[in-house]
JSON list of C-alpha atoms in Angstrom, two decimals:
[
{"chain": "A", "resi": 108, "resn": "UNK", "atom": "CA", "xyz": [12.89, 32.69, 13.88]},
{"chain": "A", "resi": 109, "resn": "UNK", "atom": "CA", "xyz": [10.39, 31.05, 12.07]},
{"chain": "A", "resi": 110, "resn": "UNK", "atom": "CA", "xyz": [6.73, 33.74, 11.17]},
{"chain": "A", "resi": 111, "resn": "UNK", "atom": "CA", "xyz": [3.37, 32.12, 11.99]},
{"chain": "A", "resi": 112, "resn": "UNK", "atom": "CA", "xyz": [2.82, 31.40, 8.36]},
{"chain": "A", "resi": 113, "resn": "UNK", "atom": "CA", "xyz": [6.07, 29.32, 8.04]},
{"chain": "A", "resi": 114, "resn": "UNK", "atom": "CA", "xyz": [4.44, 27.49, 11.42]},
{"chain": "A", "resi": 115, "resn": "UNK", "atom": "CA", "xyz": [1.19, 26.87, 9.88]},
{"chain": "A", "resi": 116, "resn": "UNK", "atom": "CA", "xyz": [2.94, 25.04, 6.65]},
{"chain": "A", "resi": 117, "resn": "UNK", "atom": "CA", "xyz": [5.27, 23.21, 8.74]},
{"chain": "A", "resi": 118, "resn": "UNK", "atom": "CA", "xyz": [2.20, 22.13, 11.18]},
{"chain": "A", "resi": 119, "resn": "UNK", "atom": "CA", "xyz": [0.67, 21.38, 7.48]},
{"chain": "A", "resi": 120, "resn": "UNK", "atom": "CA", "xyz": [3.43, 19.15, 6.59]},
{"chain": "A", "resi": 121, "resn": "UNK", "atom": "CA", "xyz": [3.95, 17.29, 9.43]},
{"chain": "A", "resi": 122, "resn": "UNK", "atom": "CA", "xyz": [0.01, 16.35, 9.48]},
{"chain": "A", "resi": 123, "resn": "UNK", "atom": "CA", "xyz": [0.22, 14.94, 5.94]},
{"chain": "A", "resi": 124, "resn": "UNK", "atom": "CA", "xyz": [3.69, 12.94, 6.29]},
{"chain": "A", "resi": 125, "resn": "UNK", "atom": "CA", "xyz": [1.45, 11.47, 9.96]},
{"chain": "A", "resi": 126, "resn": "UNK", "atom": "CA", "xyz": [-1.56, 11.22, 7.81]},
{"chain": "A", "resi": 127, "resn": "UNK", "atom": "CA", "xyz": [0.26, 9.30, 4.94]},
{"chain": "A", "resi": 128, "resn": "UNK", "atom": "CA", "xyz": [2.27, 7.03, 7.70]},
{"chain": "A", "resi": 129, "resn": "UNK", "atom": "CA", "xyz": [-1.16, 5.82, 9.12]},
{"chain": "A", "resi": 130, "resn": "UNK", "atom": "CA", "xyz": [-2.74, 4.90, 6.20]},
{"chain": "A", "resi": 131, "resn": "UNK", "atom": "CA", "xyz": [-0.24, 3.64, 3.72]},
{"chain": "A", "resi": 132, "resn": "UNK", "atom": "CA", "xyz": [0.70, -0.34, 3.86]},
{"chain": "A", "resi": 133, "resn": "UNK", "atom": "CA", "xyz": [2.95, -2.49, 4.71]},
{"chain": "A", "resi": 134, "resn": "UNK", "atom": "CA", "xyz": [3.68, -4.08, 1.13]},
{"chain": "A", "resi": 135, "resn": "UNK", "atom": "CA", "xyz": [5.17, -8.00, 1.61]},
{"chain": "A", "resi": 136, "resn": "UNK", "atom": "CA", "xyz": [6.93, -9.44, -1.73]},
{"chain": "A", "resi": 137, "resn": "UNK", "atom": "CA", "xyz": [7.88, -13.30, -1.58]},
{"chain": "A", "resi": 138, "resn": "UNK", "atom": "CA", "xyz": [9.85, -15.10, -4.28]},
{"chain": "A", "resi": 139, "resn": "UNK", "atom": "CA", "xyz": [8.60, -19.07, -4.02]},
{"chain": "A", "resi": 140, "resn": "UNK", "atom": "CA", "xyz": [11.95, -19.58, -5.86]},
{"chain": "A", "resi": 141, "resn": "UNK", "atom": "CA", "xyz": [13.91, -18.20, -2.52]},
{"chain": "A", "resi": 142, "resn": "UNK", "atom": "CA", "xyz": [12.05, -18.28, -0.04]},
{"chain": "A", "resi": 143, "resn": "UNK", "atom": "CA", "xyz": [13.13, -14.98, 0.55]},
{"chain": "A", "resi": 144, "resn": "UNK", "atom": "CA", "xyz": [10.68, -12.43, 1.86]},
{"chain": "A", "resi": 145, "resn": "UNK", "atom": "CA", "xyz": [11.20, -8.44, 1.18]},
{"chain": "A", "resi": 146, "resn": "UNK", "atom": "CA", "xyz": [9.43, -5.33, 2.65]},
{"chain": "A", "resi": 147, "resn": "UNK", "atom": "CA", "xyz": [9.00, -2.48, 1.41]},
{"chain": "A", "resi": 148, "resn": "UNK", "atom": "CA", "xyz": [6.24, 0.77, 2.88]},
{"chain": "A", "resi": 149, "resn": "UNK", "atom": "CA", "xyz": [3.16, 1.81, 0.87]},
{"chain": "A", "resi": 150, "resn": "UNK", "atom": "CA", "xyz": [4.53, 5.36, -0.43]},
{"chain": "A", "resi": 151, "resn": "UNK", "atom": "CA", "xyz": [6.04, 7.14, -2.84]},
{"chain": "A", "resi": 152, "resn": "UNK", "atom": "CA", "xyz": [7.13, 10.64, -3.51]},
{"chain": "A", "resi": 153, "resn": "UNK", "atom": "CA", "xyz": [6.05, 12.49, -6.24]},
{"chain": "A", "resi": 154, "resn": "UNK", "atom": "CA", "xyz": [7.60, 15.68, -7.84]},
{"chain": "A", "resi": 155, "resn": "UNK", "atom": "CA", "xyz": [4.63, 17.60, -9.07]},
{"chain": "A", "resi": 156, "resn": "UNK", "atom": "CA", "xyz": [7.20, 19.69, -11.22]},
{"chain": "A", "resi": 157, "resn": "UNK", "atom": "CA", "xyz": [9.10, 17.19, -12.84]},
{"chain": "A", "resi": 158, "resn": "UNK", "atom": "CA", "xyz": [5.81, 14.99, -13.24]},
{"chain": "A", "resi": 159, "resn": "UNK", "atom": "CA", "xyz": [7.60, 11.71, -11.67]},
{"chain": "A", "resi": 160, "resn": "UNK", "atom": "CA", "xyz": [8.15, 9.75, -8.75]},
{"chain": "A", "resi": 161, "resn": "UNK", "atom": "CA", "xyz": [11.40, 10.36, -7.57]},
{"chain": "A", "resi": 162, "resn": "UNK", "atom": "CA", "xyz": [11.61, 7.59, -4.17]},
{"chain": "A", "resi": 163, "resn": "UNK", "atom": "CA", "xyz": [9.62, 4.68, -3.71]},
{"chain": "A", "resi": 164, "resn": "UNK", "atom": "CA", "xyz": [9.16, 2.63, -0.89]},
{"chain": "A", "resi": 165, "resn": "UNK", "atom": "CA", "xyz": [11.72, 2.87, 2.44]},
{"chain": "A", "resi": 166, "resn": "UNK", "atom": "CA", "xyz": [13.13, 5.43, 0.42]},
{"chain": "A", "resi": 167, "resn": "UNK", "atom": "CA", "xyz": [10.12, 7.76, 1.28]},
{"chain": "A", "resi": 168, "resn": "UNK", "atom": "CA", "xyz": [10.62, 7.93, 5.14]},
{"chain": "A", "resi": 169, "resn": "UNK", "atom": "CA", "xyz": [12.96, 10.28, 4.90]},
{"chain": "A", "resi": 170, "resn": "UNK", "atom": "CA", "xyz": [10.56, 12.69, 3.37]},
{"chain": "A", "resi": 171, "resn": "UNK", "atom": "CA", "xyz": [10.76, 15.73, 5.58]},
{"chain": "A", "resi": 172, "resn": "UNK", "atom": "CA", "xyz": [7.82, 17.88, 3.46]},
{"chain": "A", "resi": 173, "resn": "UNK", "atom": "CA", "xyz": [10.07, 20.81, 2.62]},
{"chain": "A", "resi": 174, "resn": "UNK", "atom": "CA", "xyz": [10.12, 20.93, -0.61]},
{"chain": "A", "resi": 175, "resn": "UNK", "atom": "CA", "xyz": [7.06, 22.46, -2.41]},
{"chain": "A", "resi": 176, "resn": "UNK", "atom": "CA", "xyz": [7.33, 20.36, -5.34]},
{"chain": "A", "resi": 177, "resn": "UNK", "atom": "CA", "xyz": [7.65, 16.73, -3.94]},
{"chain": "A", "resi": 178, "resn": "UNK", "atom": "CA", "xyz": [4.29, 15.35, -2.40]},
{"chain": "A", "resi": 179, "resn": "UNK", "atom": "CA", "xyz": [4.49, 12.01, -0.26]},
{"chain": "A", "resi": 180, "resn": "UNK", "atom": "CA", "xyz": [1.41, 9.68, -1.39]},
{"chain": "A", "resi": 181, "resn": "UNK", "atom": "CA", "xyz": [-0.12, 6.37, -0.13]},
{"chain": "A", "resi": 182, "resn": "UNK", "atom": "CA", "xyz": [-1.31, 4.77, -3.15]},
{"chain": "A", "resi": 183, "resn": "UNK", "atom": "CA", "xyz": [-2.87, 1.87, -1.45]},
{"chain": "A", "resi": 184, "resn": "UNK", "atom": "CA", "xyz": [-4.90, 3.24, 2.08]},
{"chain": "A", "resi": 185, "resn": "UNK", "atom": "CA", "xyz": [-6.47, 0.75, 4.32]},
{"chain": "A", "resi": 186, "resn": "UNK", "atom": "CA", "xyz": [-6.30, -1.82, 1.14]},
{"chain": "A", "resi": 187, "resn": "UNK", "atom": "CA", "xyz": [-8.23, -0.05, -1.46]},
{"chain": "A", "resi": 188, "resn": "UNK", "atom": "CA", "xyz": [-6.14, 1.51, -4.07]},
{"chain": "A", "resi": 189, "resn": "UNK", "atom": "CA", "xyz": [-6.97, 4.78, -4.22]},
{"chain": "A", "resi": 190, "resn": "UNK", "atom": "CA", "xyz": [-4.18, 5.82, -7.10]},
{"chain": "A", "resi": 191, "resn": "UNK", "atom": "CA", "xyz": [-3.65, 3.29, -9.80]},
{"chain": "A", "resi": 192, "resn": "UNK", "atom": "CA", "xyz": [-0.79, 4.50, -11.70]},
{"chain": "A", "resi": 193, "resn": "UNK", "atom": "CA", "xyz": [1.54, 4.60, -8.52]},
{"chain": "A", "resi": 194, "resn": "UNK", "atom": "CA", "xyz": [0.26, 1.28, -7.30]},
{"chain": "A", "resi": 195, "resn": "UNK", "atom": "CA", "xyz": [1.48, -0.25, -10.76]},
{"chain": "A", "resi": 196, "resn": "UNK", "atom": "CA", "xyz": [4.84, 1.19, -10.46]},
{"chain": "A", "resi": 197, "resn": "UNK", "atom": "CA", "xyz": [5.40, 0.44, -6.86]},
{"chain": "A", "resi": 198, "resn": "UNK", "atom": "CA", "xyz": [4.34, -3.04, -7.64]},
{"chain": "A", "resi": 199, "resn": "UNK", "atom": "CA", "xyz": [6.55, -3.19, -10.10]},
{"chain": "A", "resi": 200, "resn": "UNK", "atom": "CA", "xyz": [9.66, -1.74, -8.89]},
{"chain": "A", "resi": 201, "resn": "UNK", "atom": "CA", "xyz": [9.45, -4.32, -6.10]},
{"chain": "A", "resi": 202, "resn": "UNK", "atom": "CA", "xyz": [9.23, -7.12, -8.80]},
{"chain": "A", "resi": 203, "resn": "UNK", "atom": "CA", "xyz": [11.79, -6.43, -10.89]},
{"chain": "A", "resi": 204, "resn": "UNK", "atom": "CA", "xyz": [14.12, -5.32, -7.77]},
{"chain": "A", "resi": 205, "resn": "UNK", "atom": "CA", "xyz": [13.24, -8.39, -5.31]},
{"chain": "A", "resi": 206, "resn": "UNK", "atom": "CA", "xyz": [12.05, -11.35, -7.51]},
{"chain": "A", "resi": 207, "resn": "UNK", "atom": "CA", "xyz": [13.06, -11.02, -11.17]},
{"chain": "A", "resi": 208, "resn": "UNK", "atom": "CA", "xyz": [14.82, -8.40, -13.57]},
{"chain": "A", "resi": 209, "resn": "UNK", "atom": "CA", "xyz": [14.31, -10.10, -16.50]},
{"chain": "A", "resi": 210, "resn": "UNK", "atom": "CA", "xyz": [11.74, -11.04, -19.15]},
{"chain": "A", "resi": 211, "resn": "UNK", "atom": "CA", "xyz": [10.38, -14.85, -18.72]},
{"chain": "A", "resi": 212, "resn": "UNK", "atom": "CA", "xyz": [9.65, -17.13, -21.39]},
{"chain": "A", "resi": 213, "resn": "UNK", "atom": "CA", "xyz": [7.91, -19.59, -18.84]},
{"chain": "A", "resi": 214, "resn": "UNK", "atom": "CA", "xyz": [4.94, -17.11, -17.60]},
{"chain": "A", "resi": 215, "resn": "UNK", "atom": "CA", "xyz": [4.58, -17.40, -13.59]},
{"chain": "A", "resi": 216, "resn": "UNK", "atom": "CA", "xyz": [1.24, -17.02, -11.63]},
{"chain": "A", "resi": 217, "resn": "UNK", "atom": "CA", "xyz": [1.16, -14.24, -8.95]},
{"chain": "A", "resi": 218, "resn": "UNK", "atom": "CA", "xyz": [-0.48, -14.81, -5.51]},
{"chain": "A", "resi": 219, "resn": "UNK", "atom": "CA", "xyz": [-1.69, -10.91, -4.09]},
{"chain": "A", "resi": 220, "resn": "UNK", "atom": "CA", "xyz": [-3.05, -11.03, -0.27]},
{"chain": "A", "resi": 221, "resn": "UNK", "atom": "CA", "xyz": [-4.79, -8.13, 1.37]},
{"chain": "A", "resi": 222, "resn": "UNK", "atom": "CA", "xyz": [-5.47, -8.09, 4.53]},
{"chain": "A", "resi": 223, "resn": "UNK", "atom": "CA", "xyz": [-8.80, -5.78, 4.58]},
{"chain": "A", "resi": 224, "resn": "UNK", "atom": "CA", "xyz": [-11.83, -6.18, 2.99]},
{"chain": "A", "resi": 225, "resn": "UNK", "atom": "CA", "xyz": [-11.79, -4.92, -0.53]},
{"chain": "A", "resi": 226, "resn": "UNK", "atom": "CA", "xyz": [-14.44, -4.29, -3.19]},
{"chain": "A", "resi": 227, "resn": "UNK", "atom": "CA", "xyz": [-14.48, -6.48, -6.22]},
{"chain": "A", "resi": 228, "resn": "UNK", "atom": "CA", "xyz": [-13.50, -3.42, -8.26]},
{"chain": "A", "resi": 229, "resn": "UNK", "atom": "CA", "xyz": [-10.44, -2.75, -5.90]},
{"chain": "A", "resi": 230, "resn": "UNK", "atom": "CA", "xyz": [-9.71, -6.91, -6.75]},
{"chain": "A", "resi": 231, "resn": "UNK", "atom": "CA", "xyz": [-9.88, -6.01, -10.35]},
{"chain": "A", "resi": 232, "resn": "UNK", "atom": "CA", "xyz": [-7.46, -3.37, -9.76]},
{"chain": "A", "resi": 233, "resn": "UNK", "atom": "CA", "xyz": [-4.94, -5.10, -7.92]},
{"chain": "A", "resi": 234, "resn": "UNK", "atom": "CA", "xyz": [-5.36, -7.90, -10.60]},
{"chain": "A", "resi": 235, "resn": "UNK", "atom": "CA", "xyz": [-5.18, -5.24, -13.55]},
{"chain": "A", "resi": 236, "resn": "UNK", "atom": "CA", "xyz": [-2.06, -3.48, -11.38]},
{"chain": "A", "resi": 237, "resn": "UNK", "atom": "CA", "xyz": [-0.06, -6.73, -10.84]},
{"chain": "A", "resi": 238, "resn": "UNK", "atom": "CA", "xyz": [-0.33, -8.19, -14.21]},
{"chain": "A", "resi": 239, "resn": "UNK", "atom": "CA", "xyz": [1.08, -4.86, -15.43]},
{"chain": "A", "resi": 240, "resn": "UNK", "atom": "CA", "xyz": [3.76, -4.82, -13.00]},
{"chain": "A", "resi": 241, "resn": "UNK", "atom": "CA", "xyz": [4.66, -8.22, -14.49]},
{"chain": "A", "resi": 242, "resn": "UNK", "atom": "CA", "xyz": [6.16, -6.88, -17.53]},
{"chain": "A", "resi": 243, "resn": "UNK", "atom": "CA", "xyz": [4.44, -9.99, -19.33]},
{"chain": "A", "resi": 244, "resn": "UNK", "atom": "CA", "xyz": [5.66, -12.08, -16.66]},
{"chain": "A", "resi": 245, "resn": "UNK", "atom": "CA", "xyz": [2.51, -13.60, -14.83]},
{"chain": "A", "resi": 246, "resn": "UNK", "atom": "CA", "xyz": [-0.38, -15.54, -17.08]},
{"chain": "A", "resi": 247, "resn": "UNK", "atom": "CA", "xyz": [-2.67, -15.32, -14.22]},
{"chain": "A", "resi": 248, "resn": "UNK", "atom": "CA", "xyz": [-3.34, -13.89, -10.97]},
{"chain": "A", "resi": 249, "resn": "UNK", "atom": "CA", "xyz": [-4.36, -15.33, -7.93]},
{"chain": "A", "resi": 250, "resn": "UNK", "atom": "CA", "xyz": [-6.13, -13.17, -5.14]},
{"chain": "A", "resi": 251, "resn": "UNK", "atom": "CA", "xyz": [-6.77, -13.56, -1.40]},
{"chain": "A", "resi": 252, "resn": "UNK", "atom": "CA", "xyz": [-8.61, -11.50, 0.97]},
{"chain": "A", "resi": 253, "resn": "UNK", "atom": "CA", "xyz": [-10.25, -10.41, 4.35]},
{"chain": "A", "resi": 254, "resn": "UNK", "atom": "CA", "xyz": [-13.35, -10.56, 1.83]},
{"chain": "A", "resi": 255, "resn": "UNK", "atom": "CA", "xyz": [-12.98, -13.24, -0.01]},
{"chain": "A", "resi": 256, "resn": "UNK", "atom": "CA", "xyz": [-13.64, -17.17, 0.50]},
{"chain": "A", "resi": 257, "resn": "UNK", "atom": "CA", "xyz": [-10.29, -18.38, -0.14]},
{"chain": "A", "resi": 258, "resn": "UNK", "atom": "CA", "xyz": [-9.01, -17.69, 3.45]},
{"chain": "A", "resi": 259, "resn": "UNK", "atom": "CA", "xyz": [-10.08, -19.38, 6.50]},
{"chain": "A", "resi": 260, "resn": "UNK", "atom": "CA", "xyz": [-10.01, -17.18, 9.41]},
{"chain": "A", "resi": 261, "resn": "UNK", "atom": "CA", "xyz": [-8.49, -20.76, 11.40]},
{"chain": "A", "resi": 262, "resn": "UNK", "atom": "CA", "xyz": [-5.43, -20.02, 9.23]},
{"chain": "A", "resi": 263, "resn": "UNK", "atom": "CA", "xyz": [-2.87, -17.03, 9.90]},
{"chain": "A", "resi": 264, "resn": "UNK", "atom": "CA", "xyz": [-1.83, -15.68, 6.43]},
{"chain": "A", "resi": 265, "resn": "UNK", "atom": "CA", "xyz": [1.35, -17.33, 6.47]},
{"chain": "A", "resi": 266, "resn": "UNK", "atom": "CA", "xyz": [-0.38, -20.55, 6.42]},
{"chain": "A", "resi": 267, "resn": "UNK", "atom": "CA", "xyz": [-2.64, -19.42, 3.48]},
{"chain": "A", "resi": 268, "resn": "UNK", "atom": "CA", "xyz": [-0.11, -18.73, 1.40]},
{"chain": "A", "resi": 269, "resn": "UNK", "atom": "CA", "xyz": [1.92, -21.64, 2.36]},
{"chain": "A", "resi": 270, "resn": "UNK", "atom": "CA", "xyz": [-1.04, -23.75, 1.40]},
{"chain": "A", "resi": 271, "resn": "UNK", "atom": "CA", "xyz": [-1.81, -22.20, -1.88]},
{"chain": "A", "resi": 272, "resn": "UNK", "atom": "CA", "xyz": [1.79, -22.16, -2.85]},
{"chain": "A", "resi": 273, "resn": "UNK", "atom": "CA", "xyz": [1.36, -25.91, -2.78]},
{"chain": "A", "resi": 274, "resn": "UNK", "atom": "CA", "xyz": [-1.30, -25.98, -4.74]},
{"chain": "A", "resi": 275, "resn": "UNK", "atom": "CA", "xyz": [0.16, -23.86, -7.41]},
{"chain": "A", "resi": 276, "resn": "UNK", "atom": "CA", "xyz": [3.56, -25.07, -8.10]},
{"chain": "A", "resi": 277, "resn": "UNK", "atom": "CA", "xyz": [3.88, -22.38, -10.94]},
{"chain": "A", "resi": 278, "resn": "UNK", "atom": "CA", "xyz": [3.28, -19.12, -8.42]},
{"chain": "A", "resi": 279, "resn": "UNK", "atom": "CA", "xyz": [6.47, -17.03, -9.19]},
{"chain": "A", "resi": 280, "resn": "UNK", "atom": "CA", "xyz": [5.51, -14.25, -6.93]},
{"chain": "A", "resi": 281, "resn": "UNK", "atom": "CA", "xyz": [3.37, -13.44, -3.82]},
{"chain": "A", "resi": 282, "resn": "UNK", "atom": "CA", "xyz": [2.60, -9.93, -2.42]},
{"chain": "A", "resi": 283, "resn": "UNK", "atom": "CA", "xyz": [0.49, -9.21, 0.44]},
{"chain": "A", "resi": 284, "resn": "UNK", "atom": "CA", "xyz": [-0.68, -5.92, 1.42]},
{"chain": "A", "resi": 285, "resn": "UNK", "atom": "CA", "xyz": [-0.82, -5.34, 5.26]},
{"chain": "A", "resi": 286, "resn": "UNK", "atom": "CA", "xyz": [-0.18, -3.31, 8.12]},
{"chain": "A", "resi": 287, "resn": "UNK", "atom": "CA", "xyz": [2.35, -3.47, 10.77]},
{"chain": "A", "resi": 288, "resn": "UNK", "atom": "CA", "xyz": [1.18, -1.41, 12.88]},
{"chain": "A", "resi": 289, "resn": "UNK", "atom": "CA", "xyz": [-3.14, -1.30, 12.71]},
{"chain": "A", "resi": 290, "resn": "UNK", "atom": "CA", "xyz": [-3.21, 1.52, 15.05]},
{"chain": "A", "resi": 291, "resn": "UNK", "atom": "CA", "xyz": [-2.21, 3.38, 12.05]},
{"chain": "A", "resi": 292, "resn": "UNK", "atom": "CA", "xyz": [-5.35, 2.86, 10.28]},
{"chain": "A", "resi": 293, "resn": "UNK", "atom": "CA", "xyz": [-7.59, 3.18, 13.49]},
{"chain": "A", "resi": 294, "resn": "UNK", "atom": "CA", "xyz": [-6.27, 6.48, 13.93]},
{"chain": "A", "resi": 295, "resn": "UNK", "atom": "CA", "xyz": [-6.92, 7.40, 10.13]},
{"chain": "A", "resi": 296, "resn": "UNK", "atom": "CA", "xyz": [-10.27, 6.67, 10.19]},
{"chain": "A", "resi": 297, "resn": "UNK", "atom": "CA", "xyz": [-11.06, 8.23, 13.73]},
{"chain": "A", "resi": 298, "resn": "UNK", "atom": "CA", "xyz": [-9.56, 11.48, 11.70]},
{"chain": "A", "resi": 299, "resn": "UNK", "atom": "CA", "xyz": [-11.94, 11.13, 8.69]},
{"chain": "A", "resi": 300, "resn": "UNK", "atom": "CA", "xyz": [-14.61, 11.23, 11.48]},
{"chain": "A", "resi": 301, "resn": "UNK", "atom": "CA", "xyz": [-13.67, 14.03, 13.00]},
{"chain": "A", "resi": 302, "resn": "UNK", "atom": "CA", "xyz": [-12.88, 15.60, 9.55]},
{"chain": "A", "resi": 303, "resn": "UNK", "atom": "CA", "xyz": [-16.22, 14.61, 8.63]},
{"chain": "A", "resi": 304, "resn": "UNK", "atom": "CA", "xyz": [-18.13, 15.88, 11.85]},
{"chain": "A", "resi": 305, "resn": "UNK", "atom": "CA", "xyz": [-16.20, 19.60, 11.47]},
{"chain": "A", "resi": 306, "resn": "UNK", "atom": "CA", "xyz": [-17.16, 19.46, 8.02]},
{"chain": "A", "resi": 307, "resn": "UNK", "atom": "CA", "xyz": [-21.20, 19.10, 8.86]},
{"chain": "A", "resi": 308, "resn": "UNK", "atom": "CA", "xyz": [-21.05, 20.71, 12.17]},
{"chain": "A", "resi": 309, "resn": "UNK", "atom": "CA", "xyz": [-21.60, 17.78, 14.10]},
{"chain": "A", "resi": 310, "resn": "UNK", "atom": "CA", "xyz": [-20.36, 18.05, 17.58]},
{"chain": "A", "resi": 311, "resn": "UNK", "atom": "CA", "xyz": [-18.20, 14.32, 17.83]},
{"chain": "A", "resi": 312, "resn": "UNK", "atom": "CA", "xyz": [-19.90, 11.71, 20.03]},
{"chain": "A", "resi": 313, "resn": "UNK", "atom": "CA", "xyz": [-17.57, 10.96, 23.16]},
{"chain": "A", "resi": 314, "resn": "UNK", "atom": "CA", "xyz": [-18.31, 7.37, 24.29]},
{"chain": "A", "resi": 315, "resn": "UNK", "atom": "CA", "xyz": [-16.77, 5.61, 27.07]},
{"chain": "A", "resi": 316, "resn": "UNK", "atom": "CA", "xyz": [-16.03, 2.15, 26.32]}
]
């Protein structure tokens, strides 16, 4: 029978594997060559001992949070990159496993789309991030937002990306950063509030809507 200590670390683990399913994203990667669209879930797992990530992607959801050494981590939560490194090498890893496993001669433009609003210095990141992930592969990168002109909100994102895949013949990849399932994130940030109000010893507002 399981002690109250081995209760309160399970009940630990199961709120960060819930935490890190709300907030990570839903990671979209399109090769223009195909047409063939790939999806993969905003995680990875990361053995602390070992220093590496040992699953990315789908591979994550079977993360059950019993071993000590492996943390499960949402680089990318509600479309701001919040850990670089991982980013890069989940970006990449989806590249070079969906789109293109070799070195180009002909560099490629990439199209990245995020559906929230991000911060110029989050769009420098994911710019930074991608062209990494490239291997040398893209000469440019091309970015589209919830926060930035380039989308009308009279197109869906499908038809964005259609669009600007006509205008740039040379695109050779297109990811776009969403979120299947938004209650996800509405429940993450409803828990940052109440994380916040125990935190200052604010009693949370109940509001009926």
């Amino acid at each position: 029978m399981r002690n109250e200590k081995d209760n309160r670390e399970l009940n630990m683990y199961s709120n960060s594997i819930k935490k890190a399913l709300d907030e990570c994203a839903d990671i979209r990667i399109l090769n223009p060559k195909t047409g063939e669209t790939h999806e993969e879930k905003g995680l990875v797992i990361y053995n602390s001992k070992a220093e590496k990530l040992v699953a990315l992607g789908n591979e994550c959801l079977s993360f059950d949070g019993t071993n000590p050494d492996l943390k499960l981590v949402a680089p990318i939560v509600r479309g701001e990159i919040i850990d670089y490194v991982c980013t890069e090498q989940l970006f990449s890893w989806m590249y070079h496993k969906y789109v293109c496993k070799k070195h180009l001669f002909i560099k490629k433009s990439v199209l990245i789309c995020v559906d929230e609003p991000v911060s110029p210095i989050n769009i420098r990141a994911y710019e930074d991030a991608i062209i990494l992930a490239g291997g040398g592969n893209f000469k440019d990168v091309q970015f589209m937002g919830a926060s930035v002109t380039q989308r009308s909100d009279s197109m869906t994102w499908d038809e964005c990306i259609e669009k600007a895949l006509e205008n740039r013949k040379d695109t050779g990849c297109v990811l776009r950063v969403t979120k299947n399932n938004p209650s996800g994130y509405a429940r993450s940030f409803y828990q940052e509030y109440l994380d916040s109000c125990k935190r200052w010893n604010v009693v949370p507002e109940k509001k009926v809507y």
